[in-house]
mmCIF file of C-alpha atoms and ligand atoms in Angstrom:
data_model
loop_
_atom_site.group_PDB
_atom_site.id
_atom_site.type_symbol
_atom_site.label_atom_id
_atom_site.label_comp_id
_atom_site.label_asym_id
_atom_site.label_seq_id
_atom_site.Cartn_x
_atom_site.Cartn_y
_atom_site.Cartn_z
ATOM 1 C CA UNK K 1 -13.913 26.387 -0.533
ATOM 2 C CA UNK K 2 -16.192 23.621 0.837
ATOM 3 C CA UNK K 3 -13.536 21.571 2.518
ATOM 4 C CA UNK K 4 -11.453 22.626 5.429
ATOM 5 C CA UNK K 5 -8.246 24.440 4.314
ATOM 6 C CA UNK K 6 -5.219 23.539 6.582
ATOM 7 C CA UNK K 7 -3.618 25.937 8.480
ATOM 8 C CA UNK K 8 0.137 26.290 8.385
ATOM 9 C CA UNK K 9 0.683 22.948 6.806
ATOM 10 C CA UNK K 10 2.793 22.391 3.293
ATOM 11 C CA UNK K 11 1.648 18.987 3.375
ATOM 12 C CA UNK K 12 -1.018 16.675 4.005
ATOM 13 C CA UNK K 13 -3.052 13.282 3.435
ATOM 14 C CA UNK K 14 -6.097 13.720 0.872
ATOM 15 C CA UNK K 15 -9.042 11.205 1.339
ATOM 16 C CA UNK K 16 -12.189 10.181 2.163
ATOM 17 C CA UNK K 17 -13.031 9.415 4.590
ATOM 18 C CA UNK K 18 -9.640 10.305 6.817
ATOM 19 C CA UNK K 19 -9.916 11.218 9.889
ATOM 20 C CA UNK K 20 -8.772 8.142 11.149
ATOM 21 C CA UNK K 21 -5.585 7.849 9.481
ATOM 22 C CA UNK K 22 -2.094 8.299 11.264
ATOM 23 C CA UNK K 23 0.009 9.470 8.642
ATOM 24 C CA UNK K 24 0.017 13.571 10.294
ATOM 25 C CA UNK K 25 1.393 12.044 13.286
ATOM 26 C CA UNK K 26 3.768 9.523 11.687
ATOM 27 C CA UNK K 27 4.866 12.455 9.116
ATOM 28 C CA UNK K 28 5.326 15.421 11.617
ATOM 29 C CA UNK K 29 7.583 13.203 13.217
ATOM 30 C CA UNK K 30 9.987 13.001 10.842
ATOM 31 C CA UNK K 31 9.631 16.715 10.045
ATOM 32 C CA UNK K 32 10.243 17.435 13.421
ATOM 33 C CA UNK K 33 13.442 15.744 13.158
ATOM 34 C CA UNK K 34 14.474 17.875 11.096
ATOM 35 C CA UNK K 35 13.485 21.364 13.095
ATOM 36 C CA UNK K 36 10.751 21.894 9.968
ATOM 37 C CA UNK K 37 7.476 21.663 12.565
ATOM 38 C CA UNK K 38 4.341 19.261 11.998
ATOM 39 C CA UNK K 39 3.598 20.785 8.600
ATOM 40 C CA UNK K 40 1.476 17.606 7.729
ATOM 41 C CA UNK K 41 -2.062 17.483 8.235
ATOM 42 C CA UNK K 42 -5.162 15.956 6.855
ATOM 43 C CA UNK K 43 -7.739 17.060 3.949
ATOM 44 C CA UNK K 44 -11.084 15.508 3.633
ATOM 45 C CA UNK K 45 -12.827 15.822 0.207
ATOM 46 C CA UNK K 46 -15.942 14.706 -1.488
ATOM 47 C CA UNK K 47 -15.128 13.766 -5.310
ATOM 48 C CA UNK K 48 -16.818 16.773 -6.475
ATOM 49 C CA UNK K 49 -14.307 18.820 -4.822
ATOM 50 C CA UNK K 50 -11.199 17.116 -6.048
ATOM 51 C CA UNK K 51 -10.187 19.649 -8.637
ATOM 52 C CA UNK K 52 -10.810 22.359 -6.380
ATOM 53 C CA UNK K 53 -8.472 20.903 -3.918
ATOM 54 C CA UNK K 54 -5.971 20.682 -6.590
ATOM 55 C CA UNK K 55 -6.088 23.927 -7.063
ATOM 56 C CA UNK K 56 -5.871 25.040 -3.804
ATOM 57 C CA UNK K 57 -2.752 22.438 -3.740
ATOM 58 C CA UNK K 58 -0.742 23.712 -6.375
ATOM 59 C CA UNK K 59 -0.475 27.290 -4.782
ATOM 60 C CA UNK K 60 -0.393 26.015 -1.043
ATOM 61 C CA UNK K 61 1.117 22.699 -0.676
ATOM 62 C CA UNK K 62 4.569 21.146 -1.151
ATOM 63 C CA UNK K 63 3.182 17.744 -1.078
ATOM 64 C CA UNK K 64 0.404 15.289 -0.179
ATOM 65 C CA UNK K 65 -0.374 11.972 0.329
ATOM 66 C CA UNK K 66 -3.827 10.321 -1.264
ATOM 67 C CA UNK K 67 -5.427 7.706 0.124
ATOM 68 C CA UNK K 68 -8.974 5.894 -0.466
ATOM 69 C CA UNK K 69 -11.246 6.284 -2.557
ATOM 70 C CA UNK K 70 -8.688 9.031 -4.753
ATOM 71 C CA UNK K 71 -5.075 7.019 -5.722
ATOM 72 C CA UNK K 72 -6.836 6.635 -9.182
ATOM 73 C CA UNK K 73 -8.744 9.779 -9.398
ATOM 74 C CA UNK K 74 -5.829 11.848 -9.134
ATOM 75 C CA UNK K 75 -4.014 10.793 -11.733
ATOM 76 C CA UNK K 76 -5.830 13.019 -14.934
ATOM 77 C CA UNK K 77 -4.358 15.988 -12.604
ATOM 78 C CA UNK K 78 -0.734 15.130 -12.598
ATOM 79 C CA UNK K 79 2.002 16.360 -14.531
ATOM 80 C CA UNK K 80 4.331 13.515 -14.468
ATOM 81 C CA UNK K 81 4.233 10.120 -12.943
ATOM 82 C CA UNK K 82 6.154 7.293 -12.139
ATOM 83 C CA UNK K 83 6.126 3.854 -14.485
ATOM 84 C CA UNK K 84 4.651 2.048 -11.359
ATOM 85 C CA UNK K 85 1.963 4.164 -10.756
ATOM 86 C CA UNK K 86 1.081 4.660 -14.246
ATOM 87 C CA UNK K 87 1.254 1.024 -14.366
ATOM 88 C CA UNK K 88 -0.997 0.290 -11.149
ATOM 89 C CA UNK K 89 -3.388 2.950 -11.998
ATOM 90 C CA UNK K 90 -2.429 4.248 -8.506
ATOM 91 C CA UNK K 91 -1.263 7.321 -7.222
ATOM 92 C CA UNK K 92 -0.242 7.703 -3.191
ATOM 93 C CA UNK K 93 2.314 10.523 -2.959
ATOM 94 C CA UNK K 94 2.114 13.823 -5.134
ATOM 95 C CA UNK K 95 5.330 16.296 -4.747
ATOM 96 C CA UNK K 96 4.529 19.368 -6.163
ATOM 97 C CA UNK K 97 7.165 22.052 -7.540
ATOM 98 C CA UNK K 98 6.002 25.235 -9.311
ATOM 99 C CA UNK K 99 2.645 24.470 -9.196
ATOM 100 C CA UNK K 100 3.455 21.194 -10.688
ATOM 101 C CA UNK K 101 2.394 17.707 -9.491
ATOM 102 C CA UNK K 102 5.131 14.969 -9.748
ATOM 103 C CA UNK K 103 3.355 11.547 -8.938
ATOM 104 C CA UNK K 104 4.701 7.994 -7.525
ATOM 105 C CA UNK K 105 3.193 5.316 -5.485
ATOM 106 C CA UNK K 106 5.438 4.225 -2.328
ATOM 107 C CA UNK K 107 3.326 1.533 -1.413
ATOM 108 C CA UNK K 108 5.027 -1.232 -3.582
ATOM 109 C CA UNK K 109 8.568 -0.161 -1.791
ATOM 110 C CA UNK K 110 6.787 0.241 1.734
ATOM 111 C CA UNK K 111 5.698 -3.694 1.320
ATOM 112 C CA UNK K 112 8.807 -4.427 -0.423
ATOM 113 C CA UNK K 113 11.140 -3.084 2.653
ATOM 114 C CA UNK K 114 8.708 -4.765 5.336
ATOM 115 C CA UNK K 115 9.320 -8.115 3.416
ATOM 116 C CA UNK K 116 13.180 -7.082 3.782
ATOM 117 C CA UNK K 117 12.931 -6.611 7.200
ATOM 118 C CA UNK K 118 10.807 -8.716 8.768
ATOM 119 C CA UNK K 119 11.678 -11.921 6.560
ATOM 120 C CA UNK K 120 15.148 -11.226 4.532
ATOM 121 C CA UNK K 121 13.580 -11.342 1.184
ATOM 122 C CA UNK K 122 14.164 -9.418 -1.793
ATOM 123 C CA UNK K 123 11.784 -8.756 -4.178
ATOM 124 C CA UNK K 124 13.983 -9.617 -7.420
ATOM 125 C CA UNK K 125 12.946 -13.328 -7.890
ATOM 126 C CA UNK K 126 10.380 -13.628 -5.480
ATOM 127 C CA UNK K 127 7.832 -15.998 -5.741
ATOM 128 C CA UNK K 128 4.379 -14.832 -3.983
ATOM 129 C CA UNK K 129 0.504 -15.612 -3.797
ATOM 130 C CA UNK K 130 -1.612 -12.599 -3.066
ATOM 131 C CA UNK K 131 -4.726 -13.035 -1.361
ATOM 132 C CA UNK K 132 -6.828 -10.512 -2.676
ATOM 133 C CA UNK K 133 -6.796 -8.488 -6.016
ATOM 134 C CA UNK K 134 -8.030 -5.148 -4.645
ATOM 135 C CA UNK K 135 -6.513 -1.642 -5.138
ATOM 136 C CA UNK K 136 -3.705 -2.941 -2.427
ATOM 137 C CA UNK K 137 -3.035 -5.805 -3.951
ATOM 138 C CA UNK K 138 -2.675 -4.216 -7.400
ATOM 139 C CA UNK K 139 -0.040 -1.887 -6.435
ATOM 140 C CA UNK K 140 1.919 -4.237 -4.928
ATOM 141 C CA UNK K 141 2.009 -6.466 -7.592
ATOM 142 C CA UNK K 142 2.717 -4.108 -10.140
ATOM 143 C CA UNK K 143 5.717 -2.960 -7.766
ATOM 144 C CA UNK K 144 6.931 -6.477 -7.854
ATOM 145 C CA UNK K 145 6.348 -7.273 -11.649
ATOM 146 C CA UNK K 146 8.243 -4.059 -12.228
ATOM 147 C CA UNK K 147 11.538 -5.236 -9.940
ATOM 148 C CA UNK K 148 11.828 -8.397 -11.013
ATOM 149 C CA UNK K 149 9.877 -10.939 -8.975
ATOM 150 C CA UNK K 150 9.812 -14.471 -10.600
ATOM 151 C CA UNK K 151 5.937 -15.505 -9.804
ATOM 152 C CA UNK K 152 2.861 -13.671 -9.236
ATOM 153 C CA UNK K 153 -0.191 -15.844 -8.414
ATOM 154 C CA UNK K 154 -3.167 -14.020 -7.075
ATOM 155 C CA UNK K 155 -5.778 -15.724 -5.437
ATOM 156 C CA UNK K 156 -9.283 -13.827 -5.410
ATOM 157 C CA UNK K 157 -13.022 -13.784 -4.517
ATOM 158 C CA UNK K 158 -13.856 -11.962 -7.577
ATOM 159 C CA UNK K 159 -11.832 -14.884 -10.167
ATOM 160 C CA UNK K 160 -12.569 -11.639 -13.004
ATOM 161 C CA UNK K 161 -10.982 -9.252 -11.545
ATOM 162 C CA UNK K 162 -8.030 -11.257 -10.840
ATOM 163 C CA UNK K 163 -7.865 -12.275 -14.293
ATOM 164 C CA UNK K 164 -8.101 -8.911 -15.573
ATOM 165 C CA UNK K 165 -5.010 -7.861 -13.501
ATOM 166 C CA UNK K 166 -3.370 -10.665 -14.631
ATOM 167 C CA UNK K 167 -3.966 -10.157 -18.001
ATOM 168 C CA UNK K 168 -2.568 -7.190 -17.373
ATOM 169 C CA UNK K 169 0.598 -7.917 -15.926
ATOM 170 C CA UNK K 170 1.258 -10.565 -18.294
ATOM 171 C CA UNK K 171 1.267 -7.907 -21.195
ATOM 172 C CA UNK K 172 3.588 -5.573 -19.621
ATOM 173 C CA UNK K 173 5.469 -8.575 -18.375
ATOM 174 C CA UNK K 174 5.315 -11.553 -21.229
ATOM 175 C CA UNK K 175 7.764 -13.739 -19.157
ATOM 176 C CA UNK K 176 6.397 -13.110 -15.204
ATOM 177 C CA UNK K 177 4.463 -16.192 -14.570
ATOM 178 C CA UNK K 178 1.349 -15.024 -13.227
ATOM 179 C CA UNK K 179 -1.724 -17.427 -12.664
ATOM 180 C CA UNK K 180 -5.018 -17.056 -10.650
ATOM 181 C CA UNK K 181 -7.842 -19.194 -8.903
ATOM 182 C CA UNK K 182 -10.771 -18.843 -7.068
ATOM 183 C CA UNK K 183 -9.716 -17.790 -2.783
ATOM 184 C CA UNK K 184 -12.224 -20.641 -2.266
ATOM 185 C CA UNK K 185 -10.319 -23.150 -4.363
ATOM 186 C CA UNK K 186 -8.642 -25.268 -1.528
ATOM 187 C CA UNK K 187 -6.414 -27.029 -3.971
ATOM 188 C CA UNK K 188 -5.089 -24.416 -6.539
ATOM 189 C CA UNK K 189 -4.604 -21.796 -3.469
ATOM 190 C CA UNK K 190 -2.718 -24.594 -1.928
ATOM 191 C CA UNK K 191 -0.439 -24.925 -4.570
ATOM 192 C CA UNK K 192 0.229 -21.601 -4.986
ATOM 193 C CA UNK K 193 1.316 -21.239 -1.426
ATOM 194 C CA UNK K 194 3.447 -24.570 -1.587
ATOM 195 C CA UNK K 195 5.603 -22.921 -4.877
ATOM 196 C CA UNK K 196 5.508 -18.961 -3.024
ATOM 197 C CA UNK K 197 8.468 -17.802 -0.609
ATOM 198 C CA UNK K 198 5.504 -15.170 0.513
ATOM 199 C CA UNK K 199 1.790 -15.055 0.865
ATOM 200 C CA UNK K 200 0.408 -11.392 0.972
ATOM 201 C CA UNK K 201 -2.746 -11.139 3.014
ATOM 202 C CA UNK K 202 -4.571 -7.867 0.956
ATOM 203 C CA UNK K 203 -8.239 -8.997 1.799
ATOM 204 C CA UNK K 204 -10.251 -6.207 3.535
ATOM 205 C CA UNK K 205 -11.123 -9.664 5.926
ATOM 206 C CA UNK K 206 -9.952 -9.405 9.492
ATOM 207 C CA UNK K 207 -10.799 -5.685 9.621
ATOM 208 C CA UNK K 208 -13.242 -5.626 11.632
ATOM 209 C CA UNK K 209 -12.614 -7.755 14.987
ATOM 210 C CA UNK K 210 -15.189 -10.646 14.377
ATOM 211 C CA UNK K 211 -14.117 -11.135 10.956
ATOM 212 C CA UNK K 212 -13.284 -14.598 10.366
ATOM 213 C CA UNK K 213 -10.252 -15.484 7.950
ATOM 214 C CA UNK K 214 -10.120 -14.933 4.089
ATOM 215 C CA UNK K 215 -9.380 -18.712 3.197
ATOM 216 C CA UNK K 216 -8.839 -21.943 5.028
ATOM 217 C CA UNK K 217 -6.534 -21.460 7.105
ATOM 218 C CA UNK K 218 -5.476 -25.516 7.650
ATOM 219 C CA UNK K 219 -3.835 -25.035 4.059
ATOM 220 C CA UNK K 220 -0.892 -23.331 5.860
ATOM 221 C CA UNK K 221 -0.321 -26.567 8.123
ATOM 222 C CA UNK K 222 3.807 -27.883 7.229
ATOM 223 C CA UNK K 223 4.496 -24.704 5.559
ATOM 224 C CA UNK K 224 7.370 -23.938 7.649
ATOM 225 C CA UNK K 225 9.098 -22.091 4.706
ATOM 226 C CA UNK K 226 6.210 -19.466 3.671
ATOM 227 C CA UNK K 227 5.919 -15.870 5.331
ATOM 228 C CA UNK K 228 2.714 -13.950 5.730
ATOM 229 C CA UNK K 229 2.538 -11.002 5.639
ATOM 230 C CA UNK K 230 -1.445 -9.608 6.410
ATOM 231 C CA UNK K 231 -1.722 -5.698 5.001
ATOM 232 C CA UNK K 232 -3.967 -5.092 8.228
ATOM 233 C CA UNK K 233 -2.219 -3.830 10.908
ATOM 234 C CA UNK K 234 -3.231 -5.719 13.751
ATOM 235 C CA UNK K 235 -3.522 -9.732 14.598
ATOM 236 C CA UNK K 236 -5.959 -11.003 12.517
ATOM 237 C CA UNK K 237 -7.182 -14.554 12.885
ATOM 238 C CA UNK K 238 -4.420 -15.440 9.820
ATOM 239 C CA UNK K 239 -1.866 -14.223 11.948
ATOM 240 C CA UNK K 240 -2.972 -15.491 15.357
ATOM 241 C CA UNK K 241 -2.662 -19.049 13.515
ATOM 242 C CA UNK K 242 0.292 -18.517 11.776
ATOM 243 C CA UNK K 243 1.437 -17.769 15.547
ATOM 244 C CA UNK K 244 0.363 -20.737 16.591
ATOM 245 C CA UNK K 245 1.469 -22.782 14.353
ATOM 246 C CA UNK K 246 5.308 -21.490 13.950
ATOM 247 C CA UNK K 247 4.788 -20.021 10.742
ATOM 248 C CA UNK K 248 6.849 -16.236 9.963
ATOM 249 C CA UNK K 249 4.429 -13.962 9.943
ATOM 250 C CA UNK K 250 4.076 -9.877 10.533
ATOM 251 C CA UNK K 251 1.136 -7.288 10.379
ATOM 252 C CA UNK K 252 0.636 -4.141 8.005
ATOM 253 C CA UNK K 253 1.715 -1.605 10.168
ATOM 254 C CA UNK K 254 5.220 -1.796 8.694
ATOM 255 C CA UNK K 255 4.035 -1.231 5.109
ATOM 256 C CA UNK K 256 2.565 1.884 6.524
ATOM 257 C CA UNK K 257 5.708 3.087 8.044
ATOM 258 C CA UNK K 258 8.409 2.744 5.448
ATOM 259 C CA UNK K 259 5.517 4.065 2.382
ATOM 260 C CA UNK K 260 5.640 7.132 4.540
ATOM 261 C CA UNK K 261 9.222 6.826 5.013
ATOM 262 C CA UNK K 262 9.270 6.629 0.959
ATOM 263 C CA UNK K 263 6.888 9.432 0.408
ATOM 264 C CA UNK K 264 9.277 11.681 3.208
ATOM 265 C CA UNK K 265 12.444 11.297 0.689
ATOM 266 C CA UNK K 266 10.366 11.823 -2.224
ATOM 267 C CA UNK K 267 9.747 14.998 -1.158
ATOM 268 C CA UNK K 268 12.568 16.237 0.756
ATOM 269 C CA UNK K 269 15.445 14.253 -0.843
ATOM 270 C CA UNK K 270 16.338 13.688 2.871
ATOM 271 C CA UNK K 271 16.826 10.347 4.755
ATOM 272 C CA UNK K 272 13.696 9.739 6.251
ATOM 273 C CA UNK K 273 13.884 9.097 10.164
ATOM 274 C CA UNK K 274 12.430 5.751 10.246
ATOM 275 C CA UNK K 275 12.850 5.182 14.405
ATOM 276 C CA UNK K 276 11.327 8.356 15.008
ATOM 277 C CA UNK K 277 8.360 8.009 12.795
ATOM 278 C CA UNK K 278 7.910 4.296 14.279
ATOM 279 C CA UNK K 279 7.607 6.257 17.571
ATOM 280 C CA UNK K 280 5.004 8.747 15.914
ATOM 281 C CA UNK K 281 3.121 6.074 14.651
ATOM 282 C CA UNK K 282 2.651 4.482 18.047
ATOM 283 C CA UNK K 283 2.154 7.503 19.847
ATOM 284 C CA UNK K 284 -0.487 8.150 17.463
HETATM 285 P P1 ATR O 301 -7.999 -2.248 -0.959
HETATM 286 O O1 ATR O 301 -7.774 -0.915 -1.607
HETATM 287 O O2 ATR O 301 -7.789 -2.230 0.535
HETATM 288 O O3 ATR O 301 -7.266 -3.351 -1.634
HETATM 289 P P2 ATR O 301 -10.415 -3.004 -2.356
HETATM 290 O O4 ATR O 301 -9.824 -2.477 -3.614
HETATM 291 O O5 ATR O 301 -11.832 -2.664 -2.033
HETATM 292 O O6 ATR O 301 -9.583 -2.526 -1.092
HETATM 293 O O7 ATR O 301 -10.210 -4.590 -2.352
HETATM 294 C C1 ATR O 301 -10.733 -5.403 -1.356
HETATM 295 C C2 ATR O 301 -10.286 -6.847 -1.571
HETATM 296 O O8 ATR O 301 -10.839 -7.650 -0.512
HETATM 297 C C3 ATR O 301 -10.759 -7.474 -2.881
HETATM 298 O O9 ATR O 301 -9.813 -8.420 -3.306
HETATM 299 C C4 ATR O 301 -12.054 -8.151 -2.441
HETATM 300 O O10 ATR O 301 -12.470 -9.224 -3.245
HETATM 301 P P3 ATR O 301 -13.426 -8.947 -4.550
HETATM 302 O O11 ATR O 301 -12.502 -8.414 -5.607
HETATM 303 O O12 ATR O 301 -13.979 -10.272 -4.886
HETATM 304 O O13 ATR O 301 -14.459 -7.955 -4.121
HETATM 305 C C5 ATR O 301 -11.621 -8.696 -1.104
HETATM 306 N N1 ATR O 301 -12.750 -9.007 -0.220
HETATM 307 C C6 ATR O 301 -13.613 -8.138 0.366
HETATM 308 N N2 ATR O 301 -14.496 -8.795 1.150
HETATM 309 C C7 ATR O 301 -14.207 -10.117 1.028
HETATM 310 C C8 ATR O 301 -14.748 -11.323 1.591
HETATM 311 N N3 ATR O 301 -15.785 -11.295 2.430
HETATM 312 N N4 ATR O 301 -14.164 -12.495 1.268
HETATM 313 C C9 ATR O 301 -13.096 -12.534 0.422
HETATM 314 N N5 ATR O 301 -12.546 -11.448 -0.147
HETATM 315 C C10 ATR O 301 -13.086 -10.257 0.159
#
């Protein structure tokens, strides 16, 4: 076996690379809770290895979590999946029961509940602008199409690949309204925000610490309505303006915490303990 096999874990996060991700301390938390031990750790593979790791899965592991560059890779390996991720072309959280792999993505409900508790919003009838058409972005909307939100407008670099989501969503979805533009297309980007209850930040921009912001941020000015809410989970320069400006706002780290809290029930069918996995996630 070429990557590291974990020792006395029944779960664990698959990527590459992951060493810097803080879903073993954020997970063992809430296993700890429950007097199972940190049983969570992490897996790093190169592609080439994926089916070898799935191998070593099905007879080893109760579980896993997959994060970048894999969500879409996994999927040919799965037994059954959920209409979301089949949907979204994206896998997160594998439970896996006689050597069988049960598939979902929990990052549509881990965004969903941060909207719910930082802002009050529900997703059935939401209106929202993404920023961003990315893998994050993708599962997210799918999520949303798929509980009823009333607008999708997705803002882009790329104006292709936010068509081609679109598109998508449109088939699956013939009466979501769902329109695109340009990110750099002051006016259209402007009206999306002006008809959206929420703007979704899922640019990788902001980052890295001199990053500078995704769109022009002076479009936000008198939107005292809107929420942001940035995927990255620190203060980027969005949410330092939104700050200073009196716009609702909130960082990623959230999303983070309740798709783990998701993934947790998926697999145990127990209540995950959101306060102390919070605490995990800090101490991590
Ligand atoms: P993730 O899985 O985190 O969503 P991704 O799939 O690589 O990552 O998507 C990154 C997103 O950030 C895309 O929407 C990308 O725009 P393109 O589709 O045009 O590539 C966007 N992005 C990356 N760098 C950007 C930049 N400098 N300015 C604007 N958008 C950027």
């Amino acid at each position: 076996m070429n990557f590291e096999p974990l020792k006395n874990c029944k779960y664990a996060v698959l990527g590459n690379p992951v060493a810097h991700s803080k879903s073993p301390q954020m997970q063992n938390a809430g296993f700890e809770f429950y007097g199972m031990g940190s049983i969570y750790g992490k897996i790093h593979v190169e592609r080439e290895e994926l089916a070898e790791f799935v191998e070593y899965a099905r007879k080893n592991l109760s579980g896993f979590n997959i994060t970048v560059p894999y969500k879409q890779d996994i999927i040919p390996f799965v037994d059954r999946i959920s209409d979301v991720a089949k949907l979204s072309h994206s896998v997160n959280t594998v439970k896996i029961e006689n050597g069988r792999f049960y598939a979902t993505s929990t990052d549509g409900i881990g965004l969903a509940t941060a909207l719910q508790v930082h802002f009050n919003k529900e997703v059935k009838d939401l209106k929202v602008t993404f920023a961003g058409a990315g893998g994050a972005a993708q599962a997210a909307a799918w999520y949303f199409a798929c509980n009823g939100a009333g607008s999708i407008f997705i803002a882009n670099r790329s104006l292709a690949k936010a068509e081609q989501l679109s598109a998508e969503l449109k088939k699956a979805f013939p009466v979501l309204e769902c329109v695109v533009c340009e990110l750099s297309d002051r006016e259209k980007m402007s009206d999306f925000i002006k008809k959206s209850d929420v703007l979704i930040q899922s640019t990788s921009v902001g980052l890295k610490d001199d990053d500078g912001a995704p769109f022009e941020l002076d479009i936000l000015d008198g939107m005292s309505d809107l929420c942001v809410y940035d995927l990255i989970y620190k203060e980027t320069k969005l949410l330092k303006y939104c700050r200073q400006h009196g716009i609702k706002h909130a960082n990623g780290s959230d999303m983070l915490l309740y798709q783990g809290a998701a993934s947790f029930e998926f697999w145990t069918n127990r209540k995950a303990p959101v306060d102390a996995m919070r605490q995990g996630l800090e101490n991590a």
